[in-house]
XYZ file of C-alpha atoms in Angstrom:
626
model
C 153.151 140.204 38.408
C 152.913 138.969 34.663
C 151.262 140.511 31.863
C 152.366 144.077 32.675
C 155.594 145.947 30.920
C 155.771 147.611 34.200
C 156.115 151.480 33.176
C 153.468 154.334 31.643
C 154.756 157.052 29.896
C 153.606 160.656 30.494
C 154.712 163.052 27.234
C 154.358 166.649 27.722
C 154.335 168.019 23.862
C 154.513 171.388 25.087
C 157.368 171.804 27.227
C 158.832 168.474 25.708
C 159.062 166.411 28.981
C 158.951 162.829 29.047
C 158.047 161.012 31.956
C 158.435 157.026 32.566
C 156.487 156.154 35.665
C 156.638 152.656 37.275
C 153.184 151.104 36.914
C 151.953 150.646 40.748
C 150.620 147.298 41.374
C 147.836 148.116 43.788
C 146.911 150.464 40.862
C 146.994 147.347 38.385
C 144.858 145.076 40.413
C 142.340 147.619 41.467
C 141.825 149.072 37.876
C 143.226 146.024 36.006
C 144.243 147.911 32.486
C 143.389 149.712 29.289
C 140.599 152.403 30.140
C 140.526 150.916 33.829
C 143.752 152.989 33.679
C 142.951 155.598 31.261
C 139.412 157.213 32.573
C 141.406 157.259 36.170
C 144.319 158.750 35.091
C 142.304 161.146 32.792
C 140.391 162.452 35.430
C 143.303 162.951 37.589
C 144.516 165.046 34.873
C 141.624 167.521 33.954
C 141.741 168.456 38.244
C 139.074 170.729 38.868
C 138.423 172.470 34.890
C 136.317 169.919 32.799
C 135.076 173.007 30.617
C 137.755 172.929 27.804
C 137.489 172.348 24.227
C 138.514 169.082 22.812
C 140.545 170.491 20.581
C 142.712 172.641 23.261
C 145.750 171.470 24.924
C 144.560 171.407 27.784
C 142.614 167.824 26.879
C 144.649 165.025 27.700
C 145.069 161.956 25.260
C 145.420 158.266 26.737
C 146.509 155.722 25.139
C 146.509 151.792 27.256
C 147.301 148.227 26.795
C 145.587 145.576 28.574
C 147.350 142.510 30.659
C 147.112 140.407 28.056
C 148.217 142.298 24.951
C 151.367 140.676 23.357
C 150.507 137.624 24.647
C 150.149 135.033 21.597
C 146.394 133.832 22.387
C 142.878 134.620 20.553
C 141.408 137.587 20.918
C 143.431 139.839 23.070
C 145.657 141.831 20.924
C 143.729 144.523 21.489
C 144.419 148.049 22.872
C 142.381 151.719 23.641
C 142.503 155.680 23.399
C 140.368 158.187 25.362
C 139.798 161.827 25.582
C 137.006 164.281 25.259
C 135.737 164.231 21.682
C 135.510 166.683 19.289
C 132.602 165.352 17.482
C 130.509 164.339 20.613
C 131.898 167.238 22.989
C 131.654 164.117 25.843
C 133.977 161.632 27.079
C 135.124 159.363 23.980
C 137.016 156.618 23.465
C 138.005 153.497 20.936
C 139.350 150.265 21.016
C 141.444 149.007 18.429
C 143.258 145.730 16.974
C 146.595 145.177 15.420
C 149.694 144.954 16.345
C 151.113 148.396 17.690
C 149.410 147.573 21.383
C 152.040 144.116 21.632
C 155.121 146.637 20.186
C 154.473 149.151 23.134
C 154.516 146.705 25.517
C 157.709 144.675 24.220
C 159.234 148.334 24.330
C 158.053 148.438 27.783
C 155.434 150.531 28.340
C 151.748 149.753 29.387
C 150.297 153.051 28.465
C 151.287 156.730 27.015
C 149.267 159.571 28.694
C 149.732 162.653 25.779
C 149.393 166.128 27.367
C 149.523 169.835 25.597
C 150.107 170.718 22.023
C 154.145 170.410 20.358
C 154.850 174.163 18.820
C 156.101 172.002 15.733
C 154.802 169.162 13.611
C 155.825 166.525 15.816
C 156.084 162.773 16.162
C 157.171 159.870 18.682
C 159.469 157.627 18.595
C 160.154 155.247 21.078
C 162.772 152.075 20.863
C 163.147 150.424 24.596
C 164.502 152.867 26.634
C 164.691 155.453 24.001
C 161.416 158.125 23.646
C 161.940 161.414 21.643
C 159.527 163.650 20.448
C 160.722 164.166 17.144
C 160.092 166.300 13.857
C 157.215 165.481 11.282
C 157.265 167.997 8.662
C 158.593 165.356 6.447
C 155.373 163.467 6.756
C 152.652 165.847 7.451
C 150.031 166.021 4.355
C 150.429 162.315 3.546
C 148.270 159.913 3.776
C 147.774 156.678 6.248
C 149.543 154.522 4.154
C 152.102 156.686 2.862
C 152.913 157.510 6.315
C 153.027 154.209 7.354
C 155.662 152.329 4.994
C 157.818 155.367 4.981
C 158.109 156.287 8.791
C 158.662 152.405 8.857
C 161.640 152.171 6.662
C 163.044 155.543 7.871
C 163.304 153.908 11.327
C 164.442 150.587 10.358
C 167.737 150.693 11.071
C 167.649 152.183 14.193
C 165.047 150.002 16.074
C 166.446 147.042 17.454
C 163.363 144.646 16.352
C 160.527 145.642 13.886
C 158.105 148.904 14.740
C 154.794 149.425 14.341
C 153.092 152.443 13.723
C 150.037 154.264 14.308
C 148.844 157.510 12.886
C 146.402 160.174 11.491
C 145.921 160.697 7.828
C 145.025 164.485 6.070
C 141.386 164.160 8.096
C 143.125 164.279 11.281
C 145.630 167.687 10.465
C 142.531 169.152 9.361
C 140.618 168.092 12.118
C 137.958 166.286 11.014
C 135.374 166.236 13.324
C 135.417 162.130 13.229
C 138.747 161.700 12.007
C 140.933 158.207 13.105
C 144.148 156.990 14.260
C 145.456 154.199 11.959
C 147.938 151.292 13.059
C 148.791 149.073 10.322
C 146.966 150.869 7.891
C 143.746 149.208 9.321
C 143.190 149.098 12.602
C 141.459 151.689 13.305
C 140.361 153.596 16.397
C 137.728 154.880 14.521
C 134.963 156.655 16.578
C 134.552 159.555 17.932
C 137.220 161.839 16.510
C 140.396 160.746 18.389
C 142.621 161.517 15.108
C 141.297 164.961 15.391
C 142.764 165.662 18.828
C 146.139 164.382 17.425
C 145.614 166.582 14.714
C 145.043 169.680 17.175
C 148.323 168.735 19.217
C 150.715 168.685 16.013
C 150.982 165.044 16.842
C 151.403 162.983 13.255
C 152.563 159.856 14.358
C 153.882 157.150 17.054
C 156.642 154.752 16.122
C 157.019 151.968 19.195
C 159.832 148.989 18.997
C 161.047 147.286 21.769
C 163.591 144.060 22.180
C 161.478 142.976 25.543
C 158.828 139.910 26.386
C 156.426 139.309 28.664
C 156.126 136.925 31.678
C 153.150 135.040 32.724
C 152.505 134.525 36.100
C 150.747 130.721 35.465
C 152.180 129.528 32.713
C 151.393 125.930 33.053
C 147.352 126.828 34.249
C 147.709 129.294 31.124
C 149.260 126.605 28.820
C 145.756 123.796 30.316
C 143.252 126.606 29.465
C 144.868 127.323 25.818
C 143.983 123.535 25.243
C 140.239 123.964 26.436
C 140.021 126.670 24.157
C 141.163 125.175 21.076
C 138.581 122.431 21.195
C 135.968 125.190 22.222
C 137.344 127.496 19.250
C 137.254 124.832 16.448
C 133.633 124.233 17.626
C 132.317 127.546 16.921
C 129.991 128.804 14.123
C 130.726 132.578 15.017
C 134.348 132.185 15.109
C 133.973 129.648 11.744
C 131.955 132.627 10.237
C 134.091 135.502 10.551
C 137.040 133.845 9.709
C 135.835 133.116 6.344
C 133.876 135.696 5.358
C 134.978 138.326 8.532
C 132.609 140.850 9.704
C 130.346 140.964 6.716
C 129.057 137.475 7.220
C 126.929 139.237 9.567
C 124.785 140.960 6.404
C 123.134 137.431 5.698
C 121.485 136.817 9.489
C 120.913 140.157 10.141
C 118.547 140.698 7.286
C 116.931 137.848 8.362
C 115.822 139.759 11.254
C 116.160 143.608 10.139
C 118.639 144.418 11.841
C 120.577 145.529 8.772
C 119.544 149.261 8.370
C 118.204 150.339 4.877
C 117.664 153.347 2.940
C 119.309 155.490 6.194
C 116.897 153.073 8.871
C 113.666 153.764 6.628
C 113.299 150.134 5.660
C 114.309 146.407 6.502
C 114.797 144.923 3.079
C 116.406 145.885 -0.331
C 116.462 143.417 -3.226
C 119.703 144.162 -4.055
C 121.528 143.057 -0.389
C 123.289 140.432 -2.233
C 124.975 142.301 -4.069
C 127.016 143.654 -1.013
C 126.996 140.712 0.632
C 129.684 137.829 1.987
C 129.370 135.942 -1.386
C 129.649 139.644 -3.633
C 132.766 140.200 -1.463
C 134.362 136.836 -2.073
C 133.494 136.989 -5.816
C 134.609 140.721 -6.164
C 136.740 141.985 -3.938
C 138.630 139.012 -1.610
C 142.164 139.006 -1.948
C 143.145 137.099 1.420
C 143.616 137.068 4.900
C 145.020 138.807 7.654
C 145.155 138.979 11.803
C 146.065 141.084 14.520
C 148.829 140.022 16.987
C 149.161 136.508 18.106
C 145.438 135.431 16.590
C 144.760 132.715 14.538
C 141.050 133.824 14.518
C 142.128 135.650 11.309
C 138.768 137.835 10.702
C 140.282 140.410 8.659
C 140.095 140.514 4.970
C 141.990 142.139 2.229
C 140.528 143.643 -1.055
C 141.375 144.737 -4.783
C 139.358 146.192 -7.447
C 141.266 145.407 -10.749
C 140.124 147.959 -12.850
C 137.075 150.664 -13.419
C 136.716 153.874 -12.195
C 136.528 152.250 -8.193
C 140.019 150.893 -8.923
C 141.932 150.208 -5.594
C 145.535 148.329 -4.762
C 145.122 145.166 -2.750
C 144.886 146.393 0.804
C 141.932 146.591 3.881
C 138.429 145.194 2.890
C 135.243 146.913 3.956
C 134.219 145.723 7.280
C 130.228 145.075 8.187
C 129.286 148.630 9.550
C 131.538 149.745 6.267
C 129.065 148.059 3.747
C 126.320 149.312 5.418
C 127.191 152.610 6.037
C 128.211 153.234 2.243
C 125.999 150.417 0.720
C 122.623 149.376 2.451
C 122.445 152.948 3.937
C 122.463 154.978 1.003
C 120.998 151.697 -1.407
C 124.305 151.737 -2.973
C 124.694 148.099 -4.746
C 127.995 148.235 -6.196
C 130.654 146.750 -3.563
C 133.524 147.775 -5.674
C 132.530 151.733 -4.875
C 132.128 150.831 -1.345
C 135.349 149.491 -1.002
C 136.917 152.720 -2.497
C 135.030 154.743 0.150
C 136.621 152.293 2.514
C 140.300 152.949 0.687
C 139.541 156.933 1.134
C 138.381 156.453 4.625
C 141.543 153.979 5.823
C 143.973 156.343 3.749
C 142.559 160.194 4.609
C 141.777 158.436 8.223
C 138.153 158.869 8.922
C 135.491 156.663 10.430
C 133.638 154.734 8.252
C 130.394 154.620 10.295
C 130.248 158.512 10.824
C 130.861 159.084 7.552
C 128.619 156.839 5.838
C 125.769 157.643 7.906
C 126.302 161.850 7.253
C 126.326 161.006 3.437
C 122.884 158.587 4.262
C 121.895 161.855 5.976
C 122.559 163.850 3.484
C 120.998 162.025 0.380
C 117.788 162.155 2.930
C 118.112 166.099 2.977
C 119.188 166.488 -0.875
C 115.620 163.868 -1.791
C 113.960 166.165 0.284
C 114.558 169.222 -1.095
C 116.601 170.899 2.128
C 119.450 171.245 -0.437
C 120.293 171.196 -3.867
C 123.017 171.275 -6.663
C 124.341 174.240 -5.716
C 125.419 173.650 -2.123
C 126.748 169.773 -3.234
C 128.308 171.670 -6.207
C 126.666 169.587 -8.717
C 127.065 166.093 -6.761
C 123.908 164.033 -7.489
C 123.539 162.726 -3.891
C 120.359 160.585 -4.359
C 119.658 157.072 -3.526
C 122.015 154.365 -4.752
C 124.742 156.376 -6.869
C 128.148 155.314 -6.072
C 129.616 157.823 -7.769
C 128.242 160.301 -6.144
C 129.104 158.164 -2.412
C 132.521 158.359 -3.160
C 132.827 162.028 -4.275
C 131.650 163.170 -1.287
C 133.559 160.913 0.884
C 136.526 162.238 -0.652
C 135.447 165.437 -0.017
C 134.610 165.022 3.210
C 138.088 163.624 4.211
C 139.826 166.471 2.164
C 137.356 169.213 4.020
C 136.493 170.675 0.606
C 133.337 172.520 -0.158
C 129.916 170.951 0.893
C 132.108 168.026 1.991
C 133.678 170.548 5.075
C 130.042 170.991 6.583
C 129.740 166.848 6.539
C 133.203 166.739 7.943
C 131.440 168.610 11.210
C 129.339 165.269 11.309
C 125.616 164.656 10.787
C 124.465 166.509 13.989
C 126.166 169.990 13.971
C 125.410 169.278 9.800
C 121.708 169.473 10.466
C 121.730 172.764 12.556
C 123.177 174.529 10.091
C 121.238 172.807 6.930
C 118.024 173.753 9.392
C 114.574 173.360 8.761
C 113.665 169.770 9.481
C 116.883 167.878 8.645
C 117.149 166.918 12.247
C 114.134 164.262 11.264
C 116.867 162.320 9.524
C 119.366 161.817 12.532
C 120.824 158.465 13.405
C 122.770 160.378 16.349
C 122.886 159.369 19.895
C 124.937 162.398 21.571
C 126.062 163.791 18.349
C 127.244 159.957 17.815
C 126.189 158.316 14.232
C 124.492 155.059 15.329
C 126.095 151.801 14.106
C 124.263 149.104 11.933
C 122.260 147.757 14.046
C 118.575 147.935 14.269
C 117.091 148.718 18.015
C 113.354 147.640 16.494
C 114.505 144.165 16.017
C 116.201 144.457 19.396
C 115.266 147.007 21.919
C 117.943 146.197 24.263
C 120.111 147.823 21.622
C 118.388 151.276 21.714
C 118.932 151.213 25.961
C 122.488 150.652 25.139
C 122.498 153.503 22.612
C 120.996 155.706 24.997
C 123.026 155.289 27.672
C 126.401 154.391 26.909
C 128.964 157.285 27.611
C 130.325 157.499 23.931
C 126.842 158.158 22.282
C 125.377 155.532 20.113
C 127.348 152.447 20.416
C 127.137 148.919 19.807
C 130.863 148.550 21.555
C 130.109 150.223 24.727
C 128.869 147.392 26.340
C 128.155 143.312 26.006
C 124.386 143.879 25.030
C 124.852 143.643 21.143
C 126.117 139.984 21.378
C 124.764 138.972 24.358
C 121.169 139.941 23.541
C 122.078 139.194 19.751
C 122.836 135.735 21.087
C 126.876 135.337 19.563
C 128.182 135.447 23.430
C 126.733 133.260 26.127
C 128.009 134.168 29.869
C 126.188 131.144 32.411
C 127.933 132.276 35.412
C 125.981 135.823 35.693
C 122.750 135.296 36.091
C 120.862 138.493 34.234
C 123.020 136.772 31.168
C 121.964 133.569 31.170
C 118.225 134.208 30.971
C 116.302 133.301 27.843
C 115.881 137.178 25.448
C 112.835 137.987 24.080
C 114.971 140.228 21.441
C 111.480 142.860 20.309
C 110.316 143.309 23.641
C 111.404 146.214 26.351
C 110.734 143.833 29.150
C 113.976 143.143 31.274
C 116.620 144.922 28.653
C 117.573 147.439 31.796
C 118.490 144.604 34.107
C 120.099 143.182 30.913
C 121.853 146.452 30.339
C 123.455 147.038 33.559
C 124.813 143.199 33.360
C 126.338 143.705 29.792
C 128.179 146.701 30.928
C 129.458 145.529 33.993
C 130.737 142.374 33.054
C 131.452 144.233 29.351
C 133.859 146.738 31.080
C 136.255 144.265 32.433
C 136.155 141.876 29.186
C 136.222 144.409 26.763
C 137.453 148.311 28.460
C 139.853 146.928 30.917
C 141.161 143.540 30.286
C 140.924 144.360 26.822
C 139.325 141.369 24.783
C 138.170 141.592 21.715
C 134.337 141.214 20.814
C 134.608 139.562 17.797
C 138.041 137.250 18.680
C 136.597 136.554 22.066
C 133.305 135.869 21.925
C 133.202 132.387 22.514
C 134.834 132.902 26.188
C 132.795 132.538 28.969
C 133.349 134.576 32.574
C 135.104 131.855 33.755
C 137.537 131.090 30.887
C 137.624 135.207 30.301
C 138.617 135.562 34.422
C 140.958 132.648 34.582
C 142.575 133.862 31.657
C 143.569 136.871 32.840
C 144.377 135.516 36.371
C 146.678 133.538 34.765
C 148.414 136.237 33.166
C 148.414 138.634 36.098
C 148.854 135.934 39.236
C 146.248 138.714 40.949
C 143.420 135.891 41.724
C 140.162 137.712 40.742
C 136.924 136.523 41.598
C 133.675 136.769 39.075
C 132.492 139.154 41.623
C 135.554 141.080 42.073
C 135.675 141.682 38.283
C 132.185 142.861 38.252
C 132.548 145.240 40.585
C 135.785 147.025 38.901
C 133.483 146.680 36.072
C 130.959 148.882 37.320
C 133.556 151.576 38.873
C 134.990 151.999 35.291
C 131.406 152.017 33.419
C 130.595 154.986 36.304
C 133.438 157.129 35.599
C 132.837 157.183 31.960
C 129.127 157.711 32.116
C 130.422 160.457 35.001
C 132.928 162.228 32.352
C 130.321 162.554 30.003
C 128.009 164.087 32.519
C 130.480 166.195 33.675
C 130.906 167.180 30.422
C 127.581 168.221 30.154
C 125.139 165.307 29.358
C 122.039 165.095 30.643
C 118.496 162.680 30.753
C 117.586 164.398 27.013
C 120.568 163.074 25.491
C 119.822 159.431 26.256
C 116.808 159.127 23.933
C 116.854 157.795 20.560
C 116.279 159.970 17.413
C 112.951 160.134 15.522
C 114.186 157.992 12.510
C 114.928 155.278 14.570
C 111.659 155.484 16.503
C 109.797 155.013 13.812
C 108.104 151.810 13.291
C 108.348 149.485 10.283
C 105.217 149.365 7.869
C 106.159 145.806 7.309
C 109.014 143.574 7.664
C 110.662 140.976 10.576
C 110.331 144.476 12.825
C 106.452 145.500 11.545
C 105.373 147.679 14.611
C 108.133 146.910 16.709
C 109.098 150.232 18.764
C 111.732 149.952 21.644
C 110.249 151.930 24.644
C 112.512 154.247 25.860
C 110.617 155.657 28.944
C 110.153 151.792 30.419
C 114.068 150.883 29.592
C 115.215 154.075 30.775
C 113.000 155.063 33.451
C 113.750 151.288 35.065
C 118.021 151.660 33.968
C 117.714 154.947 36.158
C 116.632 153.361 38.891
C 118.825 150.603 38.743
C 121.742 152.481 38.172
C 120.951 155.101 41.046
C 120.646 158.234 38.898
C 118.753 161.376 39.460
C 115.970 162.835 37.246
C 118.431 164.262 34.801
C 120.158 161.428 34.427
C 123.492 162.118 36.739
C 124.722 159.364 39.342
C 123.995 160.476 42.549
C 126.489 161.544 44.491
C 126.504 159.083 46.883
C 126.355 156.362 44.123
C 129.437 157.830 42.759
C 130.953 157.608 46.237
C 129.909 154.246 47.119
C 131.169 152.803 43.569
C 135.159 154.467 44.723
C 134.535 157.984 42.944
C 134.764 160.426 45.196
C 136.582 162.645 43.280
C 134.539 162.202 40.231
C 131.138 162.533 42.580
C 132.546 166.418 43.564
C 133.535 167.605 40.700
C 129.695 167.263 39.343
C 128.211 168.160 42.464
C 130.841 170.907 42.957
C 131.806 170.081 46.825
């Protein structure tokens, strides 16, 4: 079949085993790639003890390609990691961009499945047939991009075509709650704390080259449907928009509407949003364009500052839920200190939303008297002072003084800061909520709720389906007119979005910003294609579903429950005035009708014979314990 490298590699860093396993084809169709693959081989993995730490060896790492990463098409170089996470203590996972995902697979590998903890600073290298754990002293204690252009010219001239790498910064060895793995110096997978798990197995780095290709089962239905999409592609606002301006171009619709999040989610307009916007970051910061694998979509953005005291080398520019989370969020105007919190962040390897959102949280504690001077050791964190922002992001990635309680994340911050600091949460699950306002869409807060990972504007299709960037005809919940501030029909919407979002984005691996103007039947055929497997719409669904269960299952297993699906108090707090005056997304409705739907019990578990009827068995008694 095409699209697959054909092997997964199982790494034992404790006993120093490798493993390459051919990649079983019934597996392949019936799971179809990238956490398809991952949450089943996962669970196969933890066997009948889900009660570890996150941080033990005994939680395995995966790491998964889709079918069509490598190829050279829009929107599908795209690749994901899952484990438990440290910062949310359930299942957690993140998708990322670049170009490592198309290097593993031209080495020949779909996947690496990372179990136990190396006795030494450790990292792996992997040419073709060739994959050694190998020694990392060398490069332990440097940074992202240090790491980066050094572990790539040390391994040059041994790797028979260019390697890519992806690793943690400082963050990660210190194990930062939310710290990141980094290909490229960019790509990120950012959320919920995967660098940290490296961090706790002595892992530093990977290095993957390989000399191989991939086949394509269709290549002359492939080579038709590349032509469709070029006309459909050089019709499209969205993709027009991001390519010029990338992510941020979102700042100037979205606070049209309020969705942009203000003054950590206490208001829905600033007078000073231009000054972080699109047009700031062209005028300021642009300093040109760059891609992931094979796309000409081209939505990422480089940036300098020149001079000042945010100086920064030309290298990644802040990305939408960057700006907001350093700028709009803490009423920080200048764009040239938010892009050095965005330099510390890519280099130390942290997420940007996390962190942006603690320091937003705790300005909101310092204004409010919960602390002081003395605990930020003399950091001014009040409204709108950069320099303040980017002290304390730099202490945060370097785990040093007040900026080692932040590093714990916003939730596990505010138990320990005590009294009411909990009133200033943006957390879903111990999860930082993007930037993205559920009053101006309350399908948004139902996706918070629910999703596996915590709050999440990734976990499913509902943020540009109900935002109205994606349009999917063929499925019927999605091709119903949204009334965006209303709580009527956003479970039934829900449930659709993750479905259908599962195989697009979890398993077939498709971008949501690359891909968006796809449709299920370009999106399907695509991948058919590819594979030669034949799927139908309702086929896809249905694997869809099966994958969304056994990641809402691992975090239940891990010890969710109903109370963990509601939003916080800041974000159920209505606007005084605005585009979202009195608009309130009613969690009881959405969730009481998403429950039903979904065939969960009272405290918000699948039922068992849900689980069972979805092709979980296994997962079904392990929470029921039978």
């Amino acid at each position: 079949m095409g699209g697959y490298a054909g092997q997964i590699l199982y790494i034992d860093l404790s006993s120093g085993n490798i493993d390459k396993k051919p990649l079983d084809m019934n597996f392949a169709r019936e799971n179809i790639g990238g956490l398809g693959f991952g949450t089943r081989i996962y669970l196969d993995l933890i066997k009948d003890h889900p009660d570890f730490d996150a941080l033990s060896e005994a939680n395995p790492f995966v790491l998964m390609t889709g079918p069509l990463t490598g190829l050279k098409l829009d929107g599908v170089a795209r690749w994901t990691v899952g484990t438990k996470s440290p910062l949310t203590g359930f299942w957690g996972d993140a998708n990322v961009g670049g170009y490592f995902g198309a290097r593993l697979k031209f080495a020949g590998y779909d996947g690496i499945i990372i179990t136990g903890k190396a006795e030494t600073l450790s990292y792996i290298f992997i040419n073709d047939d060739v994959v050694e754990i190998r020694d990392a002293q060398k490069y332990w204690g440097k940074d992202i991009y240090e790491t980066t252009d050094e572990l790539t010219a040390d391994l040059k001239a041994e790797s028979n075509k260019p390697g890519q790498v992806v690793c943690i910064g400082p963050a990660g060895e210190q194990l930062v709650k939310f710290a990141s793995i980094i290909n490229n110096k960019r790509h990120a997978a950012g959320r919920t704390g995967m660098g940290a798990v490296w961090g706790s197995k002595n892992l530093k780095a990977i290095y993957a080259s390989g000399s191989g290709g991939l086949e394509v089962s269709n290549p002359d239905k492939l080579k038709e449907l590349k032509k469709e999409l070029k006309t459909l592609y050089e019709e499209s606002i969205f993709i027009d928009a991001i390519h010029s301006s990338g992510t941020p171009a979102h700042i100037d619709v979205g606070i049209i509407s309020g969705d942009v999040p203000i003054k950590n989610w206490q208001m829905t307009d600033w007078d000073d949003i231009d000054d972080i916007g699109p047009g700031a970051i062209e005028d300021k910061l642009f300093a040109g364009h760059k891609t992931c694998y094979g796309c000409a979509v081209a939505c990422k953005k480089d940036a300098e500052v020149k001079d000042g005291q945010f100086k920064i080398e030309k290298g990644p520019s802040p990305e939408y839920e960057t700006v907001c989370a350093f700028g709009s969020m803490c009423m920080n105007s200048s764009i040239e200190s938010i892009a050095k919190a965005n330099d510390i962040c890519n280099r130390f390897g942290i997420d940007t939303i996390t962190c942006g959102a603690t320091i937003a949280f705790a300005i909101d504690c310092f204004e409010n008297g919960l602390i002081n001077e003395t605990d930020t050791e003399g950091i001014q964190l009040i409204w709108g002072n950069a320099e303040a922002i980017v002290k304390m992001t730099e202490k945060i990635a370097k785990k040093e003084g007040f900026g080692a309680l932040l590093a714990e994340g916003s939730a596990k911050a505010a138990l320990k800061i005590g009294k009411n600091a909990s009133d200033f949460l943006t957390t879903v699950k111990s999860l930082e909520a993007p930037m993205h306002d559920p009053r101006t869409a309350h399908g948004f807060g139902l996706a918070y709720g629910v999703s596996p990972r915590g709050a999440c504007h990734e976990a499913s299709l509902n943020f540009p389906v109900e935002g109205g960037s994606m349009y999917i005809p063929e499925i019927e919940e999605l091709a119903v007119d949204i009334e965006e501030m209303s709580s009527d029909g956003k479970a039934i919407l829900n449930v659709a979005c993750q479905d259908y979002g599962m195989f697009f984005s979890s398993c077939a691996v498709f971008c949501n910003l690359g891909a968006t103007p796809l449709n299920a039947t370009q999106a399907v055929s695509m991948v058919n294609h590819v594979t030669g497997f034949d799927y139908t719409l309702e086929e896809i669904i249905n694997i869809g579903k099966r994958v969304w269960y056994l990641k809402r299952g691992l975090t239940n297993l891990f010890g969710a429950r109903a109370k963990d699906d509601f939003l916080p108090k800041r974000l159920m707090t209505a606007m005084e005035d605005g585009p979202t005056e009195g608009s309130v997304p009613d969690m009881e409705k959405m969730l009481s009708e998403f429950y039903e739907l979904r065939g969960f019990n009272k405290d918000g578990v699948p039922k068992k014979e849900v689980l069972e009827d979805v092709g979980l068995p296994k997962l079904a008694g392990l929470i029921y314990n039978s």
